Tab-separated table of C-alpha atoms in Angstrom:
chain	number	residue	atom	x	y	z
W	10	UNK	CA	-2.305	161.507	53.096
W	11	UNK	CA	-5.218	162.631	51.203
W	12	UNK	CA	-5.606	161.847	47.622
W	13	UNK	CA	-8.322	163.102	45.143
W	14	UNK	CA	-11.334	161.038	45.409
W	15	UNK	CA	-11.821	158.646	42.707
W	16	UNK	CA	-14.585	155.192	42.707
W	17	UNK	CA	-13.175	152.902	45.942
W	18	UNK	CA	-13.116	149.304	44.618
W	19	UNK	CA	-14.681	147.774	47.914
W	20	UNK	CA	-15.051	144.387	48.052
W	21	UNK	CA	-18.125	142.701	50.425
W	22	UNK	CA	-17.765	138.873	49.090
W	23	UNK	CA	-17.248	137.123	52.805
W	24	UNK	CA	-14.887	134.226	53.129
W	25	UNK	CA	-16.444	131.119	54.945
W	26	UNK	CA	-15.448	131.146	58.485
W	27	UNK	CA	-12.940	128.607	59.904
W	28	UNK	CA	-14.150	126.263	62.267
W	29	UNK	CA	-10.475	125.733	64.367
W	30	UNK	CA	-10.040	128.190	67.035
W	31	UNK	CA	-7.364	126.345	68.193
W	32	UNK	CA	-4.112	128.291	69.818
W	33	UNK	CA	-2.337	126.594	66.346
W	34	UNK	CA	-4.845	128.318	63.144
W	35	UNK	CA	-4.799	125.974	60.562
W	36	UNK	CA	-3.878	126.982	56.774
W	37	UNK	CA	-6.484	128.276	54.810
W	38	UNK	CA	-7.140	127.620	51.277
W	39	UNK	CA	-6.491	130.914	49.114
W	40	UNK	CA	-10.190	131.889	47.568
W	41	UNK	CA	-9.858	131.568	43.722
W	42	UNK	CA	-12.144	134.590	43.078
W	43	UNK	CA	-9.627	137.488	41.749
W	44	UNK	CA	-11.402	140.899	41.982
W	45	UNK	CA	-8.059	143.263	42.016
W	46	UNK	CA	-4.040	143.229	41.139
W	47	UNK	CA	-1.394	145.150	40.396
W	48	UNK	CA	1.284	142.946	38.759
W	49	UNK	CA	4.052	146.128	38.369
W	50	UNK	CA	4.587	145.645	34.691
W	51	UNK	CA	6.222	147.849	32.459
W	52	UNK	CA	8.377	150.579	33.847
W	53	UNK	CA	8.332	154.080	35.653
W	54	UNK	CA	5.869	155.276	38.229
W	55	UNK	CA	2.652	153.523	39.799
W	56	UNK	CA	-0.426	153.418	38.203
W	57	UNK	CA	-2.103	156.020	39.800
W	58	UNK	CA	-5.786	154.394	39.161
W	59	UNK	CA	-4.849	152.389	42.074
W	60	UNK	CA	-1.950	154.308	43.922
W	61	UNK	CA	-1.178	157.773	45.756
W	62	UNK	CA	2.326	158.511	46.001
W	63	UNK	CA	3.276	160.124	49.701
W	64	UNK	CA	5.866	162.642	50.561
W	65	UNK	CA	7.057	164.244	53.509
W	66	UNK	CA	8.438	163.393	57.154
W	67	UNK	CA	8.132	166.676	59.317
W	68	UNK	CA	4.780	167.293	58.577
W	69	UNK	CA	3.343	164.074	59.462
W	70	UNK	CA	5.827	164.414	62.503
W	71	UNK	CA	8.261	161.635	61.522
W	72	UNK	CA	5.142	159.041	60.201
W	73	UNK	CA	4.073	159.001	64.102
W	74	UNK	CA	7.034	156.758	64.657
W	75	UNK	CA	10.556	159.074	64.652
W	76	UNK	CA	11.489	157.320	61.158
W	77	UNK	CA	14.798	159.209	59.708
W	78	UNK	CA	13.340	159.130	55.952
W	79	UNK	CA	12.026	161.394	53.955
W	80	UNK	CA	9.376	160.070	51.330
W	81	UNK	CA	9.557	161.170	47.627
W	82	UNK	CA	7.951	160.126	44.466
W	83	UNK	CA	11.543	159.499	43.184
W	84	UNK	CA	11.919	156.523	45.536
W	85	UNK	CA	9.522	154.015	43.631
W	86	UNK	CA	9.371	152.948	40.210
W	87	UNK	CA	8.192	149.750	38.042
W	88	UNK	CA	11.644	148.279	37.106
W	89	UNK	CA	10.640	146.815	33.917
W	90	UNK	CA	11.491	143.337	34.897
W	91	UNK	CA	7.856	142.892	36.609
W	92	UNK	CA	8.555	144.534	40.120
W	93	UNK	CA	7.943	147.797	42.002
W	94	UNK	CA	10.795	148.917	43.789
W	95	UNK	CA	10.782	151.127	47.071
W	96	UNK	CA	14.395	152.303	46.875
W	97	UNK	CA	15.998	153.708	50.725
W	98	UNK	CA	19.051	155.738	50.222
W	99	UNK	CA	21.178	158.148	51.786
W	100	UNK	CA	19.912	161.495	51.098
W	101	UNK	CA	21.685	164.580	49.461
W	102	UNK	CA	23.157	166.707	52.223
W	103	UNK	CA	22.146	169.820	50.265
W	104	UNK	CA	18.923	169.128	50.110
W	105	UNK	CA	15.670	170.500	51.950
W	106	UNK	CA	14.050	167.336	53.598
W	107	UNK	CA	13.185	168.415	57.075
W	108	UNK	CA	12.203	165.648	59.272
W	109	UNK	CA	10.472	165.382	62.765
W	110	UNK	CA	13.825	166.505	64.631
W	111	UNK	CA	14.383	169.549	63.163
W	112	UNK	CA	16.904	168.176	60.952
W	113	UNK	CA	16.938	167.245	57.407
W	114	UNK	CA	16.319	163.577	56.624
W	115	UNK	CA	19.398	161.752	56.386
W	116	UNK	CA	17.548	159.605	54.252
W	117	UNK	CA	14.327	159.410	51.487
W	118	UNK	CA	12.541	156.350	50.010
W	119	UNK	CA	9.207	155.500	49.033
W	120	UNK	CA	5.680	154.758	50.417
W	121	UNK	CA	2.078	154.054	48.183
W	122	UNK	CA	-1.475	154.079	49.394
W	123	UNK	CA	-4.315	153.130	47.772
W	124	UNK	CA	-7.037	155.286	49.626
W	125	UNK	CA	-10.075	156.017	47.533
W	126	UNK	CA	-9.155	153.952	45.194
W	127	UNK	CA	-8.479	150.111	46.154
W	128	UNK	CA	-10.084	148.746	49.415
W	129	UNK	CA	-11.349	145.378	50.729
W	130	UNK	CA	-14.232	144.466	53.413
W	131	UNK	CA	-14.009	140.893	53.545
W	132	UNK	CA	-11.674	138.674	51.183
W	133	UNK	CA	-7.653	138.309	50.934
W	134	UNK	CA	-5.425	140.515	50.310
W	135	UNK	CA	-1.401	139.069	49.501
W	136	UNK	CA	1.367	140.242	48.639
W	137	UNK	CA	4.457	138.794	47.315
W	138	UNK	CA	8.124	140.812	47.470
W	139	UNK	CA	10.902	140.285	48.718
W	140	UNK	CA	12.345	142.622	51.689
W	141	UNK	CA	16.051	144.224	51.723
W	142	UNK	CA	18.863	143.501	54.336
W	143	UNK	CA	20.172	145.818	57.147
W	144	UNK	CA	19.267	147.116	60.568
W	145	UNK	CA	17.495	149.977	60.863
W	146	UNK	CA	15.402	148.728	57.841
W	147	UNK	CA	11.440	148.708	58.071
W	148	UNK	CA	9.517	146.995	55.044
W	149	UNK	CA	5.646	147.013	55.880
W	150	UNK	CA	2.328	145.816	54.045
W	151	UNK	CA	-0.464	147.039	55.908
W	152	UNK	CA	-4.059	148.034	55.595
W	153	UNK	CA	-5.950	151.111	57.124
W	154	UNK	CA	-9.599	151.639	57.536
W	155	UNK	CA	-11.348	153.812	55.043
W	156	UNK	CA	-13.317	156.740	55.960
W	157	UNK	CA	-13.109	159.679	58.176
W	158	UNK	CA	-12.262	158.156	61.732
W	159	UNK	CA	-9.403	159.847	63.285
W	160	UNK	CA	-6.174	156.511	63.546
W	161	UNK	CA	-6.558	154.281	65.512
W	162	UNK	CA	-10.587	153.986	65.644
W	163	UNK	CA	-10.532	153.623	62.083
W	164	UNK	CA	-8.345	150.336	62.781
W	165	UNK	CA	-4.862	149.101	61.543
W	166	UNK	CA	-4.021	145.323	60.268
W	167	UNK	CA	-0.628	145.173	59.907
W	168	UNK	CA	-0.198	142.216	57.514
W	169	UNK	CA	3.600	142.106	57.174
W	170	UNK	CA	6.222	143.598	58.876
W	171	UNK	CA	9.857	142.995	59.384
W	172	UNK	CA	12.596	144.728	60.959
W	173	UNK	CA	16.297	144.269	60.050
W	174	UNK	CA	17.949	143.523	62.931
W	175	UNK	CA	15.251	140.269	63.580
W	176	UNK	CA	16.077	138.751	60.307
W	177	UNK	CA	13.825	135.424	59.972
W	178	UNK	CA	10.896	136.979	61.947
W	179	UNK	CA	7.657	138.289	60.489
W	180	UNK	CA	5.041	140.223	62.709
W	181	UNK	CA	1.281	141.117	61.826
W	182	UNK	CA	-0.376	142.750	64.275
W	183	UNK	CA	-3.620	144.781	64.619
W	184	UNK	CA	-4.165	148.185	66.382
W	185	UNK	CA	-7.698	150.194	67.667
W	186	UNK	CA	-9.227	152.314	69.967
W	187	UNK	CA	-7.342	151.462	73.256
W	188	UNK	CA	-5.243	148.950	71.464
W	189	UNK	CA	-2.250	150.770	69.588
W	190	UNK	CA	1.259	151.485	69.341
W	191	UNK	CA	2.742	149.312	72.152
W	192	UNK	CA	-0.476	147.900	73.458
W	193	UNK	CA	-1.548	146.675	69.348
W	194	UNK	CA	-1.911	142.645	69.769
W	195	UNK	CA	0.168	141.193	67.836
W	196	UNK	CA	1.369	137.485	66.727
W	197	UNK	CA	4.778	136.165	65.102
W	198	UNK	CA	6.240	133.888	63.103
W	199	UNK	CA	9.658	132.920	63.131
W	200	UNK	CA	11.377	131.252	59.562
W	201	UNK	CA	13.794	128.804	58.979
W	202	UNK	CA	15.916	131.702	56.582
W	203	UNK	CA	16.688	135.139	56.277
W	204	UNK	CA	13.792	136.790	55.002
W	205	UNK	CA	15.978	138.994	52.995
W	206	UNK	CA	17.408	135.629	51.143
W	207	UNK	CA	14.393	135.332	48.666
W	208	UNK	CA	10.886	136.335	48.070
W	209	UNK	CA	8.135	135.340	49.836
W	210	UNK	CA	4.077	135.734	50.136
W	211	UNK	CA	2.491	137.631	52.572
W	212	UNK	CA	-1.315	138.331	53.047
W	213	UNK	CA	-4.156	138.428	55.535
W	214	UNK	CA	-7.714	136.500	55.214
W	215	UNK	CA	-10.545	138.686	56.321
W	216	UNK	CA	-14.123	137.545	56.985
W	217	UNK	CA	-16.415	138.639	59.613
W	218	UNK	CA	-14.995	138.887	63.328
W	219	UNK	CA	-12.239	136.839	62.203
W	220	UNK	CA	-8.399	137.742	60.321
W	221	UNK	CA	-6.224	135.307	59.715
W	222	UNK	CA	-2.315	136.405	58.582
W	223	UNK	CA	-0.537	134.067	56.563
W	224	UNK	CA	3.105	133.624	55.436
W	225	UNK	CA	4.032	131.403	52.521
W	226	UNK	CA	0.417	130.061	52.581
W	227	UNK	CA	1.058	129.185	56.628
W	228	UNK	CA	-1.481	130.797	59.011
W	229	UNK	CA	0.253	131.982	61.955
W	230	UNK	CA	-1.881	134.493	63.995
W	231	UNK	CA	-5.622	134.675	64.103
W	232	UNK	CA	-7.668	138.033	66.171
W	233	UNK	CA	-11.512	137.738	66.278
W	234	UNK	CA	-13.351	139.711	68.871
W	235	UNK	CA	-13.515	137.301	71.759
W	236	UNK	CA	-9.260	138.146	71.994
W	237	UNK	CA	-9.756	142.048	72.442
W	238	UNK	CA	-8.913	143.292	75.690
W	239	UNK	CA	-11.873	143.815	78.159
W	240	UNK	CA	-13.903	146.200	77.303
W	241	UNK	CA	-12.360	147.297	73.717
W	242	UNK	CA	-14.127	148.185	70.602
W	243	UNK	CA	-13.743	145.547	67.283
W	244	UNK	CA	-13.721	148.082	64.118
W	245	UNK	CA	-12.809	145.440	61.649
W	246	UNK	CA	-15.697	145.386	60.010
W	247	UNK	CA	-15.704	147.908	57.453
W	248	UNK	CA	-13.249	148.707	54.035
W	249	UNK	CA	-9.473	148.729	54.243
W	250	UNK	CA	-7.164	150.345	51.945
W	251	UNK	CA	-3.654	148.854	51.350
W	252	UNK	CA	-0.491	150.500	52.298
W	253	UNK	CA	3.509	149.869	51.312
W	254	UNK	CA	6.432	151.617	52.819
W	255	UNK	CA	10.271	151.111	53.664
W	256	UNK	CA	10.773	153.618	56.469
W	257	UNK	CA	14.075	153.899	57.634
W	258	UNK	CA	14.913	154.128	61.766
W	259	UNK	CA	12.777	154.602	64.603
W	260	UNK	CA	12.746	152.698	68.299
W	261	UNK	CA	11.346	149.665	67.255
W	262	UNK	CA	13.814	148.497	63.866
W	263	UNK	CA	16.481	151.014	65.361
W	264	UNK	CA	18.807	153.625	63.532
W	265	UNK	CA	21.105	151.879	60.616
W	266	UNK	CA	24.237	151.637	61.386
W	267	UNK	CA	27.805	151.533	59.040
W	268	UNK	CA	26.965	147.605	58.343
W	269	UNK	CA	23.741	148.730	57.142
W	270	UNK	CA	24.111	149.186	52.794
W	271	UNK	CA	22.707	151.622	50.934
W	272	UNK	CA	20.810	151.979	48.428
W	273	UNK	CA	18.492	149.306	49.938
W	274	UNK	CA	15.656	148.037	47.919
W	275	UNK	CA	11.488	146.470	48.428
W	276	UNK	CA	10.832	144.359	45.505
W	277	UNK	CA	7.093	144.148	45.195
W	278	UNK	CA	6.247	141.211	43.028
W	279	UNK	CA	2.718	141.614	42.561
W	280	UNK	CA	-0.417	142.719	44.721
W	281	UNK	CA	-3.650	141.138	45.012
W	282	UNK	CA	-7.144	141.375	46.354
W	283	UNK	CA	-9.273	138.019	46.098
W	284	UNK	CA	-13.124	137.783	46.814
């Protein structure tokens, strides 16, 4: 979605490369050097310095992935206790929300973007929030390339995302020309708890040819250039703009079912960009 063009924050401070290219990435000291945050204090809606607000499910034909909600502003608020919350809900029957299928939405809730207004070349970005319960859910913190480059050769980093019916598993994953949707490489990490049991920290470590995704300060998946497929285009190396969402449905987390509870809530703890 387009927003009105304000001053992008873009960030060109490189982080120092990490010498392991092992198959195992070491950990990797967060940078001290604060540039950005949102810290979601106070109540009602997001600052909209930093955030656009997006709406709407037919029209961007189901978010390119058949999700079942329809986005609202009414779906996200500061909750005065320090925490934005992307509400998911049933929606009201009576209402106009068509989606990709030529239905209404069955459901709305809440995504932000901070396009023109907060992006990052090189540095960290990190997130900590904790992720609601129930299949068919589909929490996300993920970056997009800035400027005009029709998706994917813009390029995609997927720093967090979980689906409901894998409940201890967290995915980051990076998509391109020639390397999205099904074909975007992507690494795991599997925790000893429901990730719906607590909050935790996600973020992603960006320096030249090289992002590292981290969970709870663990590395776990590393892409530089060398582990494109043959041939393929790197396109990392330019601003990124930040992205939250709880979409609802879809192949991949699957439709929610009666076990699945509604209203389901994102907490978003804080969001950060380090140098």
């Amino acid at each position: 979605m387009k927003a009105t063009a304000l001053l992008a924050v873009v960030l060109l401070a490189a982080l120092s490369a990490c010498t392991d290219t092992g198959d195992e990435p070491e950990p990797t000291a967060t940078p001290s050097g604060l540039v950005w945050s949102d810290e979601f204090d106070g109540s009602g809606p997001v600052d909209e310095k930093s955030w656009n607000v997006a709406t709407g499910n037919k029209e961007f034909d189901g978010w390119g992935n058949e999700e079942l909600q329809y986005y609202t502003k009414d779906n996200l608020a500061r909750d005065g206790a320090g925490h934005l919350a992307i509400t998911a809900e049933h929606a009201d029957p009576d209402a106009e929300l068509p989606c990709w299928n030529g239905k209404n939405c069955a459901y709305t809730s809440g995504r932000i973007t901070s396009e023109d207004k907060v992006s990052m070349q090189n540095g960290r970005a990190e997130v900590r929030m904790k992720v609601p319960a129930g299949v068919g859910l589909w929490p996300a913190f993920w970056m997009l390339g800035s400027g005009a480059e029709q998706w994917p050769n813009g390029g995609e980093i997927d720093v967090m995302e979980w689906v409901g019916n894998e409940t201890r598993t967290v995915y980051g994953t990076v998509h391109g020309p020639g390397y999205f949707d099904d074909a975007g490489i992507q690494g795991e990490i599997n925790l000893p708890a429901d990730l719906s049991d607590d909050f935790h920290v996600f973020a992603v470590q960006k320096s030249p040819q090289r992002i590292q995704w981290q969970v709870d300060g663990k590395t776990f998946f590393e892409m530089t250039p060398d582990k494109l497929p043959e041939g393929k285009k790197w396109v990392f190396e330019r601003p990124f703009y930040l992205l939250f969402n709880l979409a609802v449905g879809g192949p991949w987390p699957g439709n929610p079912t009666a076990a699945t509870k509604f209203p389901a809530t994102l907490l978003i703890d804080y969001a950060r960009v380090y140098k």
